[in-house]
């Protein structure tokens, strides 16, 4: 629900001093804090397409977004890489992610179909963590915001063994039991249609 997402946004308000926003679509609620780097005034987040059926929350920077725009059908309202991303995903689908030169973690929701796409750049520059709370998928670019929901803070024994032996936790594991992360380049598609 919106209250849950707003709790998560509060826990990581330092990530986006230039504003925040959230949007509810039945079972799917998306929220984002904004740090404005490109197109400082005109874009509001989460970004919703012109038809109002697609929503994007995104952390990152697309270095080749101006070139990618030339391959897409406009018109564009802003100069932001976020708008390039939502239009590219709408027109090309998840294959568009492989054309991107940049760093990102994102969630892209299609209200019409209920399809939710989560993705992380192939270099793993931007993290995307997820867990289940009351049998519902919750995700964030920071573990801190997931913990703000009252998730168990129990240490993952498996992850701790990796950390103890190699000094890092690789793969989908985190040091928190029940909290995982997308690995670099991972794309997850699921359907959350309902209520």
PDB file of C-alpha atoms in Angstrom:
ATOM      1  CA  UNK A   1       0.000   0.000   0.000  1.00  0.00           C
ATOM      2  CA  UNK A   2       1.012   3.657  -0.281  1.00  0.00           C
ATOM      3  CA  UNK A   3       1.812   3.879   3.425  1.00  0.00           C
ATOM      4  CA  UNK A   4       4.333   1.038   3.105  1.00  0.00           C
ATOM      5  CA  UNK A   5       6.043   2.657   0.133  1.00  0.00           C
ATOM      6  CA  UNK A   6       6.097   6.056   1.836  1.00  0.00           C
ATOM      7  CA  UNK A   7       7.765   4.443   4.876  1.00  0.00           C
ATOM      8  CA  UNK A   8      10.412   3.045   2.547  1.00  0.00           C
ATOM      9  CA  UNK A   9      10.906   6.414   0.846  1.00  0.00           C
ATOM     10  CA  UNK A  10      11.353   8.133   4.216  1.00  0.00           C
ATOM     11  CA  UNK A  11      14.066   5.621   5.163  1.00  0.00           C
ATOM     12  CA  UNK A  12      16.113   6.667   2.147  1.00  0.00           C
ATOM     13  CA  UNK A  13      15.139  10.303   1.771  1.00  0.00           C
ATOM     14  CA  UNK A  14      18.849  11.209   1.647  1.00  0.00           C
ATOM     15  CA  UNK A  15      18.950   9.561  -1.797  1.00  0.00           C
ATOM     16  CA  UNK A  16      16.620  12.091  -3.388  1.00  0.00           C
ATOM     17  CA  UNK A  17      16.609  15.613  -2.011  1.00  0.00           C
ATOM     18  CA  UNK A  18      14.885  16.918  -5.163  1.00  0.00           C
ATOM     19  CA  UNK A  19      11.528  15.331  -4.462  1.00  0.00           C
ATOM     20  CA  UNK A  20       9.687  12.076  -4.087  1.00  0.00           C
ATOM     21  CA  UNK A  21       6.572  10.483  -5.443  1.00  0.00           C
ATOM     22  CA  UNK A  22       4.524   7.322  -5.279  1.00  0.00           C
ATOM     23  CA  UNK A  23       1.697   5.774  -7.277  1.00  0.00           C
ATOM     24  CA  UNK A  24      -0.671   2.925  -6.436  1.00  0.00           C
ATOM     25  CA  UNK A  25      -2.170   0.500  -8.964  1.00  0.00           C
ATOM     26  CA  UNK A  26      -4.121  -2.112  -7.017  1.00  0.00           C
ATOM     27  CA  UNK A  27      -1.555  -4.685  -5.909  1.00  0.00           C
ATOM     28  CA  UNK A  28       1.399  -2.723  -7.318  1.00  0.00           C
ATOM     29  CA  UNK A  29       2.671   0.423  -5.606  1.00  0.00           C
ATOM     30  CA  UNK A  30       5.785   2.220  -6.845  1.00  0.00           C
ATOM     31  CA  UNK A  31       7.702   5.082  -5.272  1.00  0.00           C
ATOM     32  CA  UNK A  32      10.892   6.989  -5.910  1.00  0.00           C
ATOM     33  CA  UNK A  33      13.098   9.650  -4.383  1.00  0.00           C
ATOM     34  CA  UNK A  34      14.553  12.038  -6.929  1.00  0.00           C
ATOM     35  CA  UNK A  35      18.064  13.332  -7.349  1.00  0.00           C
ATOM     36  CA  UNK A  36      17.877  15.640 -10.370  1.00  0.00           C
ATOM     37  CA  UNK A  37      20.878  15.504 -12.703  1.00  0.00           C
ATOM     38  CA  UNK A  38      19.303  15.934 -16.150  1.00  0.00           C
ATOM     39  CA  UNK A  39      16.216  18.000 -16.995  1.00  0.00           C
ATOM     40  CA  UNK A  40      16.148  19.466 -13.524  1.00  0.00           C
ATOM     41  CA  UNK A  41      12.576  20.781 -13.398  1.00  0.00           C
ATOM     42  CA  UNK A  42      10.281  19.088 -15.867  1.00  0.00           C
ATOM     43  CA  UNK A  43      10.137  15.421 -14.875  1.00  0.00           C
ATOM     44  CA  UNK A  44       8.145  14.026 -11.974  1.00  0.00           C
ATOM     45  CA  UNK A  45       8.626  10.545 -10.592  1.00  0.00           C
ATOM     46  CA  UNK A  46       7.518   7.859 -10.758  1.00  0.00           C
ATOM     47  CA  UNK A  47       7.414   8.590 -14.479  1.00  0.00           C
ATOM     48  CA  UNK A  48       4.103   7.666 -16.129  1.00  0.00           C
ATOM     49  CA  UNK A  49       3.772   7.487 -19.913  1.00  0.00           C
ATOM     50  CA  UNK A  50       1.355   9.631 -21.951  1.00  0.00           C
ATOM     51  CA  UNK A  51      -1.353   6.938 -22.011  1.00  0.00           C
ATOM     52  CA  UNK A  52      -1.148   6.548 -18.228  1.00  0.00           C
ATOM     53  CA  UNK A  53      -0.690   2.778 -18.295  1.00  0.00           C
ATOM     54  CA  UNK A  54       3.102   2.428 -17.920  1.00  0.00           C
ATOM     55  CA  UNK A  55       5.122   3.502 -14.894  1.00  0.00           C
ATOM     56  CA  UNK A  56       8.889   3.566 -14.338  1.00  0.00           C
ATOM     57  CA  UNK A  57      10.984   3.996 -11.212  1.00  0.00           C
ATOM     58  CA  UNK A  58      14.664   4.120 -11.932  1.00  0.00           C
ATOM     59  CA  UNK A  59      18.014   4.784 -10.323  1.00  0.00           C
ATOM     60  CA  UNK A  60      20.926   5.454 -12.615  1.00  0.00           C
ATOM     61  CA  UNK A  61      22.172   7.246 -15.670  1.00  0.00           C
ATOM     62  CA  UNK A  62      21.887   6.300 -19.349  1.00  0.00           C
ATOM     63  CA  UNK A  63      24.957   7.699 -21.103  1.00  0.00           C
ATOM     64  CA  UNK A  64      23.736   7.044 -24.658  1.00  0.00           C
ATOM     65  CA  UNK A  65      20.137   8.152 -24.162  1.00  0.00           C
ATOM     66  CA  UNK A  66      20.299  10.908 -26.785  1.00  0.00           C
ATOM     67  CA  UNK A  67      21.456   8.433 -29.425  1.00  0.00           C
ATOM     68  CA  UNK A  68      18.827   5.905 -28.347  1.00  0.00           C
ATOM     69  CA  UNK A  69      16.085   8.535 -28.764  1.00  0.00           C
ATOM     70  CA  UNK A  70      16.851   8.685 -32.477  1.00  0.00           C
ATOM     71  CA  UNK A  71      15.782   5.022 -32.743  1.00  0.00           C
ATOM     72  CA  UNK A  72      12.449   5.645 -30.975  1.00  0.00           C
ATOM     73  CA  UNK A  73       9.187   7.281 -31.972  1.00  0.00           C
ATOM     74  CA  UNK A  74       8.546  10.567 -30.170  1.00  0.00           C
ATOM     75  CA  UNK A  75       7.526  13.140 -29.354  1.00  0.00           C
ATOM     76  CA  UNK A  76       9.474  13.591 -26.137  1.00  0.00           C
ATOM     77  CA  UNK A  77       8.434  16.136 -23.515  1.00  0.00           C
ATOM     78  CA  UNK A  78      11.731  16.297 -21.616  1.00  0.00           C
ATOM     79  CA  UNK A  79      15.464  15.906 -22.095  1.00  0.00           C
ATOM     80  CA  UNK A  80      15.673  13.227 -19.397  1.00  0.00           C
ATOM     81  CA  UNK A  81      17.200   9.796 -19.780  1.00  0.00           C
ATOM     82  CA  UNK A  82      14.262   8.514 -17.718  1.00  0.00           C
ATOM     83  CA  UNK A  83      11.822   9.426 -20.477  1.00  0.00           C
ATOM     84  CA  UNK A  84      14.085   7.743 -23.035  1.00  0.00           C
ATOM     85  CA  UNK A  85      14.030   4.629 -20.884  1.00  0.00           C
ATOM     86  CA  UNK A  86      10.241   4.434 -20.460  1.00  0.00           C
ATOM     87  CA  UNK A  87       9.628   5.050 -24.177  1.00  0.00           C
ATOM     88  CA  UNK A  88      12.257   2.469 -25.140  1.00  0.00           C
ATOM     89  CA  UNK A  89      10.790  -0.159 -22.829  1.00  0.00           C
ATOM     90  CA  UNK A  90       7.281   0.611 -24.126  1.00  0.00           C
ATOM     91  CA  UNK A  91       8.283   0.355 -27.787  1.00  0.00           C
ATOM     92  CA  UNK A  92      10.964  -2.370 -27.722  1.00  0.00           C
ATOM     93  CA  UNK A  93      10.351  -4.270 -24.495  1.00  0.00           C
ATOM     94  CA  UNK A  94      13.045  -5.703 -22.216  1.00  0.00           C
ATOM     95  CA  UNK A  95      15.393  -6.116 -25.204  1.00  0.00           C
ATOM     96  CA  UNK A  96      15.855  -2.346 -25.037  1.00  0.00           C
ATOM     97  CA  UNK A  97      17.934  -2.841 -21.873  1.00  0.00           C
ATOM     98  CA  UNK A  98      20.710  -4.459 -23.937  1.00  0.00           C
ATOM     99  CA  UNK A  99      21.103  -1.303 -26.023  1.00  0.00           C
ATOM    100  CA  UNK A 100      21.845   0.828 -22.976  1.00  0.00           C
ATOM    101  CA  UNK A 101      25.279   2.144 -22.126  1.00  0.00           C
ATOM    102  CA  UNK A 102      24.928   3.176 -18.516  1.00  0.00           C
ATOM    103  CA  UNK A 103      24.193   2.123 -14.990  1.00  0.00           C
ATOM    104  CA  UNK A 104      20.739   1.430 -13.674  1.00  0.00           C
ATOM    105  CA  UNK A 105      18.344  -0.430 -11.441  1.00  0.00           C
ATOM    106  CA  UNK A 106      14.691  -0.136 -12.393  1.00  0.00           C
ATOM    107  CA  UNK A 107      11.125  -1.286 -12.034  1.00  0.00           C
ATOM    108  CA  UNK A 108       8.787  -0.966 -15.026  1.00  0.00           C
ATOM    109  CA  UNK A 109       5.086  -1.665 -14.550  1.00  0.00           C
ATOM    110  CA  UNK A 110       2.378  -2.165 -17.167  1.00  0.00           C
ATOM    111  CA  UNK A 111      -0.956  -1.405 -15.512  1.00  0.00           C
ATOM    112  CA  UNK A 112      -2.939  -2.926 -18.395  1.00  0.00           C
ATOM    113  CA  UNK A 113      -1.310  -6.369 -18.256  1.00  0.00           C
ATOM    114  CA  UNK A 114      -0.049  -6.375 -14.652  1.00  0.00           C
ATOM    115  CA  UNK A 115       3.488  -7.167 -15.854  1.00  0.00           C
ATOM    116  CA  UNK A 116       6.309  -5.947 -13.634  1.00  0.00           C
ATOM    117  CA  UNK A 117       9.887  -5.895 -14.888  1.00  0.00           C
ATOM    118  CA  UNK A 118      12.829  -5.516 -12.496  1.00  0.00           C
ATOM    119  CA  UNK A 119      16.306  -5.081 -13.954  1.00  0.00           C
ATOM    120  CA  UNK A 120      19.864  -4.230 -13.051  1.00  0.00           C
ATOM    121  CA  UNK A 121      22.702  -3.089 -15.319  1.00  0.00           C
ATOM    122  CA  UNK A 122      25.249  -5.667 -16.436  1.00  0.00           C
ATOM    123  CA  UNK A 123      28.105  -4.072 -14.489  1.00  0.00           C
ATOM    124  CA  UNK A 124      26.130  -4.098 -11.269  1.00  0.00           C
ATOM    125  CA  UNK A 125      26.800  -0.420 -10.602  1.00  0.00           C
ATOM    126  CA  UNK A 126      23.331   0.139  -9.146  1.00  0.00           C
ATOM    127  CA  UNK A 127      21.874  -2.331  -6.636  1.00  0.00           C
ATOM    128  CA  UNK A 128      18.339  -3.676  -6.443  1.00  0.00           C
ATOM    129  CA  UNK A 129      17.330  -5.606  -3.318  1.00  0.00           C
ATOM    130  CA  UNK A 130      14.120  -7.540  -2.744  1.00  0.00           C
ATOM    131  CA  UNK A 131      12.301  -9.547  -0.097  1.00  0.00           C
ATOM    132  CA  UNK A 132       8.834 -10.817   0.710  1.00  0.00           C
ATOM    133  CA  UNK A 133       6.707  -9.213   3.415  1.00  0.00           C
ATOM    134  CA  UNK A 134       3.312 -10.787   4.111  1.00  0.00           C
ATOM    135  CA  UNK A 135       3.678 -12.778   0.874  1.00  0.00           C
ATOM    136  CA  UNK A 136       4.163  -9.588  -1.148  1.00  0.00           C
ATOM    137  CA  UNK A 137       7.250  -8.680  -3.124  1.00  0.00           C
ATOM    138  CA  UNK A 138       8.986  -5.536  -1.855  1.00  0.00           C
ATOM    139  CA  UNK A 139      12.095  -4.082  -3.489  1.00  0.00           C
ATOM    140  CA  UNK A 140      14.413  -1.130  -3.149  1.00  0.00           C
ATOM    141  CA  UNK A 141      17.820   0.226  -4.087  1.00  0.00           C
ATOM    142  CA  UNK A 142      18.733   0.195  -0.376  1.00  0.00           C
ATOM    143  CA  UNK A 143      18.457  -2.544   2.229  1.00  0.00           C
ATOM    144  CA  UNK A 144      17.746   0.156   4.814  1.00  0.00           C
ATOM    145  CA  UNK A 145      14.349   0.883   3.293  1.00  0.00           C
ATOM    146  CA  UNK A 146      13.414  -2.824   3.319  1.00  0.00           C
ATOM    147  CA  UNK A 147      14.400  -3.059   6.973  1.00  0.00           C
ATOM    148  CA  UNK A 148      12.157  -0.067   7.727  1.00  0.00           C
ATOM    149  CA  UNK A 149       9.216  -2.409   7.032  1.00  0.00           C
ATOM    150  CA  UNK A 150      10.060  -4.536  10.061  1.00  0.00           C
ATOM    151  CA  UNK A 151      11.759  -7.362   8.176  1.00  0.00           C
ATOM    152  CA  UNK A 152      13.752  -9.772  10.311  1.00  0.00           C
ATOM    153  CA  UNK A 153      17.319  -8.549  10.859  1.00  0.00           C
ATOM    154  CA  UNK A 154      18.685 -12.072  11.254  1.00  0.00           C
ATOM    155  CA  UNK A 155      22.128 -12.600   9.708  1.00  0.00           C
ATOM    156  CA  UNK A 156      22.252 -14.993   6.758  1.00  0.00           C
ATOM    157  CA  UNK A 157      24.601 -17.788   7.812  1.00  0.00           C
ATOM    158  CA  UNK A 158      25.332 -18.701   4.201  1.00  0.00           C
ATOM    159  CA  UNK A 159      26.206 -15.116   3.259  1.00  0.00           C
ATOM    160  CA  UNK A 160      28.301 -14.710   6.405  1.00  0.00           C
ATOM    161  CA  UNK A 161      30.372 -17.798   5.471  1.00  0.00           C
ATOM    162  CA  UNK A 162      31.100 -16.242   2.070  1.00  0.00           C
ATOM    163  CA  UNK A 163      32.032 -12.968   3.702  1.00  0.00           C
ATOM    164  CA  UNK A 164      34.238 -14.657   6.290  1.00  0.00           C
ATOM    165  CA  UNK A 165      36.153 -16.661   3.693  1.00  0.00           C
ATOM    166  CA  UNK A 166      36.440 -14.154   0.853  1.00  0.00           C
ATOM    167  CA  UNK A 167      35.666 -10.722   2.294  1.00  0.00           C
ATOM    168  CA  UNK A 168      32.582 -10.250   0.117  1.00  0.00           C
ATOM    169  CA  UNK A 169      29.097 -11.562  -0.455  1.00  0.00           C
ATOM    170  CA  UNK A 170      28.613 -12.514  -4.092  1.00  0.00           C
ATOM    171  CA  UNK A 171      25.587 -13.522  -6.116  1.00  0.00           C
ATOM    172  CA  UNK A 172      22.044 -12.890  -4.939  1.00  0.00           C
ATOM    173  CA  UNK A 173      22.858 -13.182  -1.222  1.00  0.00           C
ATOM    174  CA  UNK A 174      22.998 -10.347   1.287  1.00  0.00           C
ATOM    175  CA  UNK A 175      24.033 -10.441   4.937  1.00  0.00           C
ATOM    176  CA  UNK A 176      20.342 -10.313   5.889  1.00  0.00           C
ATOM    177  CA  UNK A 177      18.429 -13.563   5.840  1.00  0.00           C
ATOM    178  CA  UNK A 178      15.428 -13.198   3.527  1.00  0.00           C
ATOM    179  CA  UNK A 179      16.780 -10.201   1.614  1.00  0.00           C
ATOM    180  CA  UNK A 180      18.252 -10.947  -1.807  1.00  0.00           C
ATOM    181  CA  UNK A 181      19.541  -8.820  -4.641  1.00  0.00           C
ATOM    182  CA  UNK A 182      19.405  -8.996  -8.383  1.00  0.00           C
ATOM    183  CA  UNK A 183      22.792  -9.983  -9.765  1.00  0.00           C
ATOM    184  CA  UNK A 184      24.418  -7.741 -12.396  1.00  0.00           C
ATOM    185  CA  UNK A 185      22.549  -7.960 -15.677  1.00  0.00           C
ATOM    186  CA  UNK A 186      19.591  -9.811 -14.198  1.00  0.00           C
ATOM    187  CA  UNK A 187      16.126  -9.116 -15.573  1.00  0.00           C
ATOM    188  CA  UNK A 188      13.093 -10.478 -13.738  1.00  0.00           C
ATOM    189  CA  UNK A 189       9.601 -10.366 -15.192  1.00  0.00           C
ATOM    190  CA  UNK A 190       6.531 -11.247 -13.137  1.00  0.00           C
ATOM    191  CA  UNK A 191       2.832 -10.497 -13.114  1.00  0.00           C
ATOM    192  CA  UNK A 192       1.191  -8.777 -10.153  1.00  0.00           C
ATOM    193  CA  UNK A 193      -2.270  -8.225 -11.590  1.00  0.00           C
ATOM    194  CA  UNK A 194      -4.996  -8.184  -9.022  1.00  0.00           C
ATOM    195  CA  UNK A 195      -7.175  -6.125  -6.676  1.00  0.00           C
TER     196      UNK A 195
END
